[in-house]
Short mmCIF file of C-alpha atoms in Angstrom, two decimals:
data_model
loop_
_atom_site.label_atom_id
_atom_site.label_comp_id
_atom_site.label_asym_id
_atom_site.label_seq_id
_atom_site.Cartn_x
_atom_site.Cartn_y
_atom_site.Cartn_z
CA MET V 1 -263.72 -29.62 -203.73
CA ILE V 2 -262.78 -33.25 -204.01
CA SER V 3 -264.11 -36.21 -202.06
CA VAL V 4 -262.43 -37.75 -199.03
CA ALA V 5 -261.62 -40.88 -201.06
CA GLU V 6 -259.99 -38.86 -203.86
CA ALA V 7 -258.05 -36.76 -201.36
CA LEU V 8 -256.66 -39.94 -199.80
CA GLU V 9 -255.62 -41.26 -203.22
CA ARG V 10 -253.76 -38.04 -203.97
CA LEU V 11 -252.13 -38.05 -200.55
CA PHE V 12 -250.93 -41.63 -201.00
CA ALA V 13 -249.38 -40.60 -204.33
CA LEU V 14 -247.26 -38.03 -202.51
CA VAL V 15 -245.38 -40.55 -200.34
CA ALA V 16 -243.63 -43.89 -200.60
CA PRO V 17 -242.40 -46.44 -198.04
CA LEU V 18 -239.21 -45.28 -196.38
CA GLU V 19 -235.93 -47.17 -196.36
CA PRO V 20 -235.21 -49.91 -193.81
CA GLU V 21 -232.79 -49.74 -190.91
CA THR V 22 -231.44 -52.30 -188.45
CA VAL V 23 -232.37 -51.94 -184.78
CA PRO V 24 -231.76 -54.09 -181.69
CA LEU V 25 -234.67 -56.33 -180.81
CA ARG V 26 -235.00 -54.57 -177.44
CA VAL V 27 -236.18 -51.34 -179.11
CA ALA V 28 -238.19 -52.90 -181.95
CA ALA V 29 -241.60 -52.91 -180.21
CA GLY V 30 -244.17 -51.15 -182.36
CA ARG V 31 -241.79 -50.82 -185.30
CA VAL V 32 -242.75 -52.12 -188.73
CA LEU V 33 -240.82 -55.14 -189.97
CA ALA V 34 -239.38 -54.15 -193.35
CA GLU V 35 -237.80 -57.45 -194.39
CA ASP V 36 -238.73 -61.05 -193.61
CA ALA V 37 -237.05 -62.32 -190.44
CA THR V 38 -235.59 -65.85 -190.74
CA ALA V 39 -235.25 -68.29 -187.84
CA LEU V 40 -231.69 -69.38 -187.16
CA ARG V 41 -232.62 -72.58 -185.29
CA ASP V 42 -235.42 -75.04 -184.61
CA GLN V 43 -237.74 -74.47 -181.67
CA PRO V 44 -237.53 -76.54 -179.62
CA PRO V 45 -234.07 -77.54 -180.87
CA PHE V 46 -234.52 -81.06 -179.47
CA PRO V 47 -237.41 -83.31 -178.34
CA ALA V 48 -238.31 -81.75 -174.99
CA SER V 49 -240.33 -82.78 -171.99
CA ALA V 50 -243.65 -80.96 -171.73
CA MET V 51 -244.14 -81.91 -168.06
CA ASP V 52 -242.28 -82.68 -164.86
CA GLY V 53 -242.08 -86.47 -164.44
CA TYR V 54 -240.07 -89.47 -165.58
CA ALA V 55 -238.71 -90.13 -169.06
CA VAL V 56 -239.12 -93.76 -170.11
CA ARG V 57 -239.74 -96.03 -173.11
CA GLY V 58 -243.40 -95.57 -173.91
CA ASP V 59 -244.14 -99.25 -174.64
CA ALA V 60 -243.21 -100.12 -171.05
CA VAL V 61 -245.78 -97.83 -169.42
CA ALA V 62 -248.64 -99.63 -167.70
CA PRO V 63 -250.34 -99.52 -164.29
CA GLY V 64 -247.92 -100.95 -161.72
CA ALA V 65 -244.87 -100.77 -164.01
CA ARG V 66 -241.62 -100.22 -162.09
CA PHE V 67 -238.55 -98.33 -163.26
CA THR V 68 -235.11 -97.80 -161.82
CA VAL V 69 -234.27 -94.10 -161.78
CA ILE V 70 -230.74 -93.76 -163.17
CA GLY V 71 -230.38 -90.00 -163.35
CA GLU V 72 -231.89 -86.56 -163.70
CA ALA V 73 -232.46 -84.09 -166.55
CA PRO V 74 -233.26 -80.52 -165.47
CA ALA V 75 -233.99 -77.80 -168.02
CA GLY V 76 -230.74 -76.71 -169.64
CA ARG V 77 -228.81 -79.91 -168.95
CA ARG V 78 -229.50 -83.21 -170.69
CA PHE V 79 -228.92 -86.69 -169.24
CA ALA V 80 -225.76 -87.91 -170.93
CA GLY V 81 -226.38 -91.66 -170.99
CA ARG V 82 -228.82 -93.96 -172.74
CA VAL V 83 -231.94 -95.21 -170.98
CA GLY V 84 -232.59 -98.90 -171.27
CA SER V 85 -235.53 -101.20 -170.59
CA GLY V 86 -236.90 -100.84 -167.06
CA GLU V 87 -235.03 -97.58 -166.49
CA ALA V 88 -236.20 -94.01 -166.09
CA VAL V 89 -234.73 -90.51 -165.80
CA ARG V 90 -236.26 -87.87 -163.55
CA ILE V 91 -237.01 -85.04 -165.98
CA PHE V 92 -238.33 -81.50 -165.77
CA THR V 93 -240.31 -79.33 -168.17
CA GLY V 94 -238.20 -78.11 -171.08
CA ALA V 95 -235.36 -80.59 -170.62
CA PRO V 96 -234.10 -82.63 -173.58
CA MET V 97 -235.50 -86.17 -173.74
CA PRO V 98 -232.76 -88.70 -172.94
CA GLU V 99 -231.66 -91.12 -175.62
CA GLY V 100 -233.82 -94.26 -175.59
CA THR V 101 -236.96 -92.50 -174.22
CA ASP V 102 -240.07 -91.27 -176.00
CA ARG V 103 -242.56 -90.66 -173.21
CA VAL V 104 -242.87 -88.75 -169.93
CA VAL V 105 -244.98 -90.22 -167.16
CA ILE V 106 -246.08 -87.19 -165.17
CA GLN V 107 -245.01 -87.08 -161.54
CA GLU V 108 -248.63 -87.23 -160.30
CA ASP V 109 -248.88 -90.75 -161.79
CA VAL V 110 -245.72 -92.05 -160.10
CA THR V 111 -244.81 -93.13 -156.57
CA ARG V 112 -241.10 -92.77 -155.79
CA GLU V 113 -239.24 -94.80 -153.18
CA GLY V 114 -235.49 -94.30 -153.31
CA ASP V 115 -234.36 -95.14 -156.85
CA MET V 116 -237.54 -97.02 -157.67
CA ALA V 117 -240.45 -95.30 -159.47
CA THR V 118 -243.79 -97.11 -159.74
CA VAL V 119 -246.61 -96.12 -162.08
CA THR V 120 -249.76 -95.76 -159.96
CA GLY V 121 -253.33 -95.80 -161.19
CA THR V 122 -253.95 -95.41 -164.90
CA PRO V 123 -251.51 -92.99 -166.55
CA GLY V 124 -252.83 -90.60 -169.19
CA PRO V 125 -252.22 -91.11 -172.89
CA GLY V 126 -249.08 -88.97 -173.01
CA PRO V 127 -246.54 -88.76 -174.44
CA HIS V 128 -245.97 -85.26 -172.95
CA VAL V 129 -243.11 -84.66 -175.37
CA ARG V 130 -242.65 -81.61 -177.60
CA PRO V 131 -241.06 -82.74 -180.89
CA ALA V 132 -238.02 -80.88 -182.20
CA GLY V 133 -239.15 -78.02 -184.41
CA ALA V 134 -242.77 -78.24 -183.22
CA ASP V 135 -242.98 -74.43 -182.93
CA PHE V 136 -240.81 -73.45 -185.91
CA ARG V 137 -237.88 -74.71 -187.96
CA ALA V 138 -234.64 -73.02 -188.95
CA GLY V 139 -235.41 -71.08 -192.12
CA ASP V 140 -239.03 -70.37 -191.20
CA ARG V 141 -239.92 -66.72 -191.69
CA VAL V 142 -241.89 -63.93 -190.05
CA ALA V 143 -243.26 -62.11 -193.08
CA ALA V 144 -242.94 -58.36 -193.59
CA PRO V 145 -244.56 -55.87 -193.39
CA ARG V 146 -245.81 -56.31 -189.85
CA ARG V 147 -246.07 -54.01 -186.85
CA LEU V 148 -244.14 -55.84 -184.18
CA SER V 149 -246.11 -56.79 -181.07
CA ALA V 150 -244.85 -58.10 -177.75
CA ALA V 151 -245.54 -61.66 -178.91
CA ASP V 152 -243.65 -61.00 -182.16
CA LEU V 153 -240.59 -59.91 -180.16
CA ALA V 154 -240.72 -63.13 -178.15
CA LEU V 155 -240.92 -65.14 -181.38
CA LEU V 156 -237.99 -63.28 -182.96
CA ALA V 157 -235.92 -63.71 -179.81
CA ALA V 158 -236.64 -67.46 -179.81
CA MET V 159 -235.47 -67.50 -183.43
CA ASN V 160 -232.13 -66.24 -182.03
CA LEU V 161 -232.35 -62.87 -183.80
CA PRO V 162 -230.70 -60.07 -181.76
CA GLU V 163 -231.74 -57.39 -184.27
CA VAL V 164 -234.26 -56.86 -187.06
CA ARG V 165 -234.74 -54.77 -190.18
CA VAL V 166 -237.53 -52.24 -189.73
CA THR V 167 -238.80 -49.28 -191.71
CA ARG V 168 -237.28 -45.97 -190.69
CA ARG V 169 -239.65 -43.80 -188.67
CA PRO V 170 -241.13 -40.95 -190.74
CA SER V 171 -240.01 -37.56 -189.48
CA VAL V 172 -242.87 -35.06 -189.24
CA ALA V 173 -242.47 -31.32 -188.64
CA ILE V 174 -245.61 -29.66 -187.23
CA LEU V 175 -245.99 -25.91 -187.67
CA SER V 176 -248.82 -23.91 -186.10
CA THR V 177 -249.65 -20.54 -187.65
CA GLY V 178 -251.45 -17.51 -186.30
CA ASP V 179 -250.96 -14.29 -184.33
CA GLU V 180 -253.67 -15.48 -181.93
CA LEU V 181 -251.62 -18.41 -180.61
CA VAL V 182 -249.24 -18.87 -177.70
CA MET V 183 -247.70 -22.08 -176.38
CA PRO V 184 -248.95 -23.72 -173.18
CA GLY V 185 -247.46 -22.05 -170.10
CA GLU V 186 -247.05 -18.69 -171.77
CA ALA V 187 -249.21 -15.72 -170.79
CA PRO V 188 -251.84 -15.20 -173.50
CA GLY V 189 -252.80 -11.67 -174.40
CA ASP V 190 -256.41 -10.58 -174.08
CA ASP V 191 -257.10 -11.63 -177.68
CA GLN V 192 -255.02 -14.80 -177.80
CA ILE V 193 -255.60 -18.52 -177.20
CA VAL V 194 -253.31 -21.41 -176.32
CA ALA V 195 -252.08 -23.65 -179.17
CA SER V 196 -253.47 -27.16 -178.68
CA ASN V 197 -253.70 -28.92 -182.04
CA VAL V 198 -250.01 -29.67 -182.37
CA PHE V 199 -249.96 -31.73 -179.19
CA ALA V 200 -252.83 -33.93 -180.34
CA LEU V 201 -251.28 -34.37 -183.78
CA ALA V 202 -247.84 -35.20 -182.38
CA ALA V 203 -249.35 -37.82 -180.06
CA LEU V 204 -251.51 -39.30 -182.82
CA LEU V 205 -248.61 -39.62 -185.26
CA GLU V 206 -246.12 -40.91 -182.71
CA ALA V 207 -248.64 -43.62 -181.82
CA GLU V 208 -248.54 -44.62 -185.50
CA GLY V 209 -244.74 -44.81 -185.46
CA ALA V 210 -243.64 -41.37 -186.65
CA GLU V 211 -241.15 -39.00 -185.01
CA ALA V 212 -242.89 -35.65 -184.53
CA ARG V 213 -241.17 -32.30 -184.08
CA ILE V 214 -243.19 -29.28 -182.94
CA LEU V 215 -241.83 -26.05 -184.44
CA PRO V 216 -242.17 -22.52 -183.04
CA ILE V 217 -245.45 -20.82 -183.94
CA ALA V 218 -245.36 -18.92 -187.25
CA ARG V 219 -246.95 -15.49 -187.11
CA ASP V 220 -249.28 -14.10 -189.76
CA THR V 221 -246.53 -12.65 -191.90
CA GLU V 222 -244.92 -14.05 -194.98
CA SER V 223 -241.44 -13.79 -193.46
CA SER V 224 -242.43 -15.69 -190.29
CA LEU V 225 -244.19 -18.44 -192.22
CA ARG V 226 -241.30 -18.70 -194.67
CA ALA V 227 -238.89 -19.05 -191.75
CA GLY V 228 -241.10 -21.76 -190.20
CA LEU V 229 -241.19 -23.75 -193.41
CA GLN V 230 -237.43 -23.46 -193.73
CA LEU V 231 -237.10 -24.90 -190.21
CA ALA V 232 -239.21 -27.84 -191.39
CA GLN V 233 -236.81 -28.69 -194.21
CA GLY V 234 -235.50 -32.23 -194.03
CA ALA V 235 -238.72 -33.69 -192.63
CA ASP V 236 -240.40 -36.47 -194.57
CA LEU V 237 -243.75 -34.77 -193.93
CA ILE V 238 -244.56 -31.16 -193.07
CA LEU V 239 -247.86 -30.41 -191.35
CA THR V 240 -249.07 -26.85 -191.11
CA VAL V 241 -251.98 -26.12 -188.79
CA GLY V 242 -254.13 -23.09 -189.58
CA GLY V 243 -253.80 -20.51 -192.31
CA ALA V 244 -254.95 -22.91 -195.03
CA SER V 245 -258.18 -21.10 -195.88
CA VAL V 246 -258.58 -18.07 -198.17
CA GLY V 247 -258.81 -15.16 -195.73
CA ASP V 248 -256.51 -12.15 -195.80
CA HIS V 249 -254.35 -13.69 -193.07
CA ASP V 250 -254.31 -17.23 -194.47
CA LEU V 251 -250.85 -17.28 -195.95
CA VAL V 252 -249.87 -20.95 -196.09
CA ALA V 253 -250.91 -21.53 -199.72
CA PRO V 254 -249.26 -18.43 -201.26
CA VAL V 255 -246.05 -18.72 -199.22
CA ALA V 256 -245.74 -22.46 -199.96
CA ALA V 257 -246.38 -21.75 -203.64
CA ALA V 258 -243.66 -19.09 -203.63
CA LEU V 259 -241.28 -21.65 -202.14
CA GLY V 260 -242.06 -24.07 -204.99
CA MET V 261 -244.81 -26.28 -203.59
CA ASP V 262 -246.40 -28.58 -206.17
CA THR V 263 -250.05 -28.60 -205.03
CA ALA V 264 -251.96 -31.89 -205.21
CA PHE V 265 -255.35 -30.54 -204.07
CA TYR V 266 -257.06 -27.83 -202.08
CA LYS V 267 -260.38 -28.24 -200.22
CA VAL V 268 -262.15 -31.50 -199.41
CA ALA V 269 -265.92 -32.09 -199.31
CA MET V 270 -266.05 -33.02 -195.63
CA ARG V 271 -266.90 -31.57 -192.27
CA PRO V 272 -265.11 -30.72 -190.20
CA GLY V 273 -261.99 -30.09 -192.26
CA LYS V 274 -262.90 -28.54 -195.62
CA PRO V 275 -259.84 -26.20 -195.88
CA LEU V 276 -257.33 -29.00 -196.37
CA MET V 277 -254.45 -28.72 -198.82
CA ALA V 278 -251.58 -30.98 -199.80
CA GLY V 279 -248.63 -31.24 -202.14
CA ARG V 280 -244.87 -31.59 -202.20
CA LEU V 281 -242.43 -28.94 -201.03
CA GLY V 282 -238.94 -29.89 -202.10
CA ALA V 283 -238.12 -33.33 -200.71
CA SER V 284 -241.06 -33.26 -198.26
CA ALA V 285 -244.71 -34.10 -198.58
CA MET V 286 -246.80 -31.29 -197.12
CA ILE V 287 -250.33 -31.25 -195.70
CA GLY V 288 -252.02 -28.04 -194.64
CA LEU V 289 -254.58 -28.74 -191.92
CA PRO V 290 -257.36 -26.43 -190.76
CA GLY V 291 -256.80 -24.51 -187.55
CA ASN V 292 -259.96 -25.42 -185.67
CA PRO V 293 -258.92 -27.95 -183.00
CA VAL V 294 -261.47 -30.63 -183.83
CA SER V 295 -260.95 -30.19 -187.57
CA ALA V 296 -257.21 -30.73 -187.19
CA ILE V 297 -257.65 -33.89 -185.11
CA VAL V 298 -260.29 -35.33 -187.44
CA CYS V 299 -258.11 -34.65 -190.48
CA GLY V 300 -255.15 -36.16 -188.66
CA THR V 301 -257.17 -39.32 -188.06
CA VAL V 302 -258.73 -39.54 -191.54
CA PHE V 303 -255.78 -38.43 -193.67
CA VAL V 304 -252.43 -38.08 -191.90
CA ALA V 305 -252.40 -41.36 -189.96
CA PRO V 306 -253.03 -43.44 -193.13
CA VAL V 307 -250.24 -41.50 -194.88
CA ILE V 308 -247.85 -42.39 -192.04
CA ARG V 309 -248.87 -46.03 -192.33
CA LYS V 310 -248.04 -46.01 -196.05
CA MET V 311 -244.65 -44.43 -195.33
CA LEU V 312 -244.01 -47.26 -192.87
CA GLY V 313 -244.69 -49.85 -195.57
CA LEU V 314 -248.12 -50.95 -194.33
CA GLY V 315 -249.91 -50.20 -197.59
CA ALA V 316 -252.17 -47.43 -198.85
CA ALA V 317 -255.52 -47.89 -197.16
CA PRO V 318 -258.04 -45.64 -195.42
CA ALA V 319 -258.45 -45.81 -191.67
CA PRO V 320 -260.42 -49.03 -190.98
CA ARG V 321 -264.14 -48.49 -190.42
CA LEU V 322 -266.39 -50.40 -188.05
CA THR V 323 -270.17 -50.57 -187.83
CA ALA V 324 -272.63 -50.15 -184.97
CA PRO V 325 -276.35 -49.37 -184.51
CA LEU V 326 -277.47 -45.82 -183.87
CA ALA V 327 -278.55 -45.10 -180.32
CA ARG V 328 -280.95 -42.34 -181.39
CA ASP V 329 -282.55 -40.81 -184.47
CA ILE V 330 -280.45 -38.35 -186.48
CA ALA V 331 -281.45 -35.84 -189.15
CA ALA V 332 -280.42 -35.88 -192.80
CA ASN V 333 -276.84 -34.97 -193.68
CA GLY V 334 -275.76 -32.15 -195.96
CA PRO V 335 -273.69 -32.33 -199.16
CA ARG V 336 -270.36 -33.02 -197.43
CA GLU V 337 -269.16 -36.22 -195.76
CA HIS V 338 -269.57 -35.62 -192.04
CA TYR V 339 -267.43 -37.05 -189.23
CA MET V 340 -269.52 -36.62 -186.10
CA ARG V 341 -268.08 -36.95 -182.63
CA ALA V 342 -269.94 -39.73 -180.85
CA ARG V 343 -269.90 -41.98 -177.84
CA LEU V 344 -270.21 -45.75 -178.22
CA GLY V 345 -272.45 -47.19 -175.51
CA PRO V 346 -274.60 -50.26 -174.83
CA GLU V 347 -277.31 -49.01 -177.18
CA GLY V 348 -274.88 -48.15 -179.96
CA LEU V 349 -273.46 -44.89 -181.31
CA GLU V 350 -274.80 -41.65 -179.92
CA PRO V 351 -273.53 -38.49 -181.64
CA PHE V 352 -273.16 -35.43 -179.44
CA ALA V 353 -275.83 -32.78 -179.83
CA SER V 354 -273.22 -30.14 -180.69
CA GLN V 355 -270.71 -30.73 -183.47
CA ASP V 356 -268.99 -27.33 -183.21
CA SER V 357 -265.44 -27.85 -184.48
CA ALA V 358 -264.02 -25.58 -181.77
CA LEU V 359 -265.21 -27.74 -178.84
CA LEU V 360 -262.21 -29.75 -177.68
CA SER V 361 -264.00 -30.90 -174.53
CA LEU V 362 -266.39 -33.00 -176.64
CA MET V 363 -263.50 -34.32 -178.73
CA ALA V 364 -261.87 -35.54 -175.52
CA GLU V 365 -265.08 -37.34 -174.51
CA ALA V 366 -265.65 -38.98 -177.91
CA ASP V 367 -264.52 -42.51 -178.63
CA ALA V 368 -265.83 -42.66 -182.21
CA LEU V 369 -266.36 -40.59 -185.33
CA LEU V 370 -269.74 -41.44 -186.85
CA ILE V 371 -269.43 -41.19 -190.64
CA ARG V 372 -272.31 -39.66 -192.58
CA PRO V 373 -272.10 -40.03 -196.38
CA PRO V 374 -272.84 -36.94 -198.46
CA SER V 375 -276.60 -36.19 -198.69
CA ASP V 376 -277.38 -39.15 -196.44
CA GLY V 377 -281.05 -39.19 -195.45
CA PRO V 378 -282.45 -39.27 -191.92
CA ARG V 379 -281.48 -42.31 -189.89
CA ALA V 380 -283.54 -44.00 -187.18
CA ALA V 381 -282.30 -45.50 -183.94
CA GLY V 382 -281.20 -49.08 -184.53
CA GLU V 383 -279.98 -48.53 -188.11
CA THR V 384 -276.41 -49.63 -188.78
CA VAL V 385 -273.87 -46.89 -189.50
CA GLU V 386 -270.11 -46.75 -190.06
CA TYR V 387 -267.65 -45.16 -187.68
CA LEU V 388 -263.95 -44.69 -187.01
CA PRO V 389 -262.85 -45.73 -183.51
CA LEU V 390 -260.86 -43.12 -181.62
CA PRO V 391 -258.03 -44.48 -179.46
CA ARG V 392 -258.59 -44.23 -175.73
CA PRO V 393 -256.02 -44.83 -172.97
#
């Protein structure tokens, strides 16, 4: 068995960032910017009023100063003339500053009678003007790689970019194996269960930016598994779920080997998730996940999600770990790295009493995976431990 860290290194070696593609800005949310985006104009493109008020020459502003209002400048339409001494233009937020002005006296500091505006009280320091290019200049860049947020899309739109270059979404084919499985909605036999892992894995990987495809269940025969793997051809990543151990009905390894899989590793010193395998099958990377529901989800979080992030151009890095105090004492750990389902509360992390890898109900309640290093000694309440956060709606 190899360590979790070594398994990740070998997995990262199996994949590379995918090629870029151009998409409209409207559908770029959550995509990974593959090439720097360059602003096509200054923002703002002109000195602009930051407030509603009156645009004047700043050196003429004083309590009691009077100005003749000679026009108006709403947002989107500048005042065409030049403003001279003793004159003002009624201006609104976002409008271009008229020629000859450099200050806005806000409307709360002005009394208006007809065409005469009088500064009342003591006006603030001003100038309430946004300089041209105060936000960004033409030629400024948004650096890649970067997962595009809502604010990023607003910035790119303001840069006058209708489309962007993003990394192509990795295509992932997910293949469950086992005679005991049926799909949700089907009528299970007396000795069968409903396939669940593939739905968690598809959701997890789509949240990372992949395109997941759930294949029909492969039965415990070489011909069925071979047919399933052939259906997966063309995917950037193939995930098999179940059948990766060494029992008489665990056929993934021998069938994949017969199809030409170049194996990178088999078995990882962790729990849950020891029967993990990986390699390359033709043009696809392939990861064989254990069939236990919790094991598959944990391995998806620890291994597959970071692989997807590398394929998207976000670098080769483990899932980011956080720290928190323990909410209760825990016993010593065994020889394998342990990812314990836990709940994060006001007192810290509290691992569930049962860590049975078949209990999906506890997986659904957990919001963290408490990480126990191999052969870690007993830990007391209040000690700081590492954990992986689990996404919650």
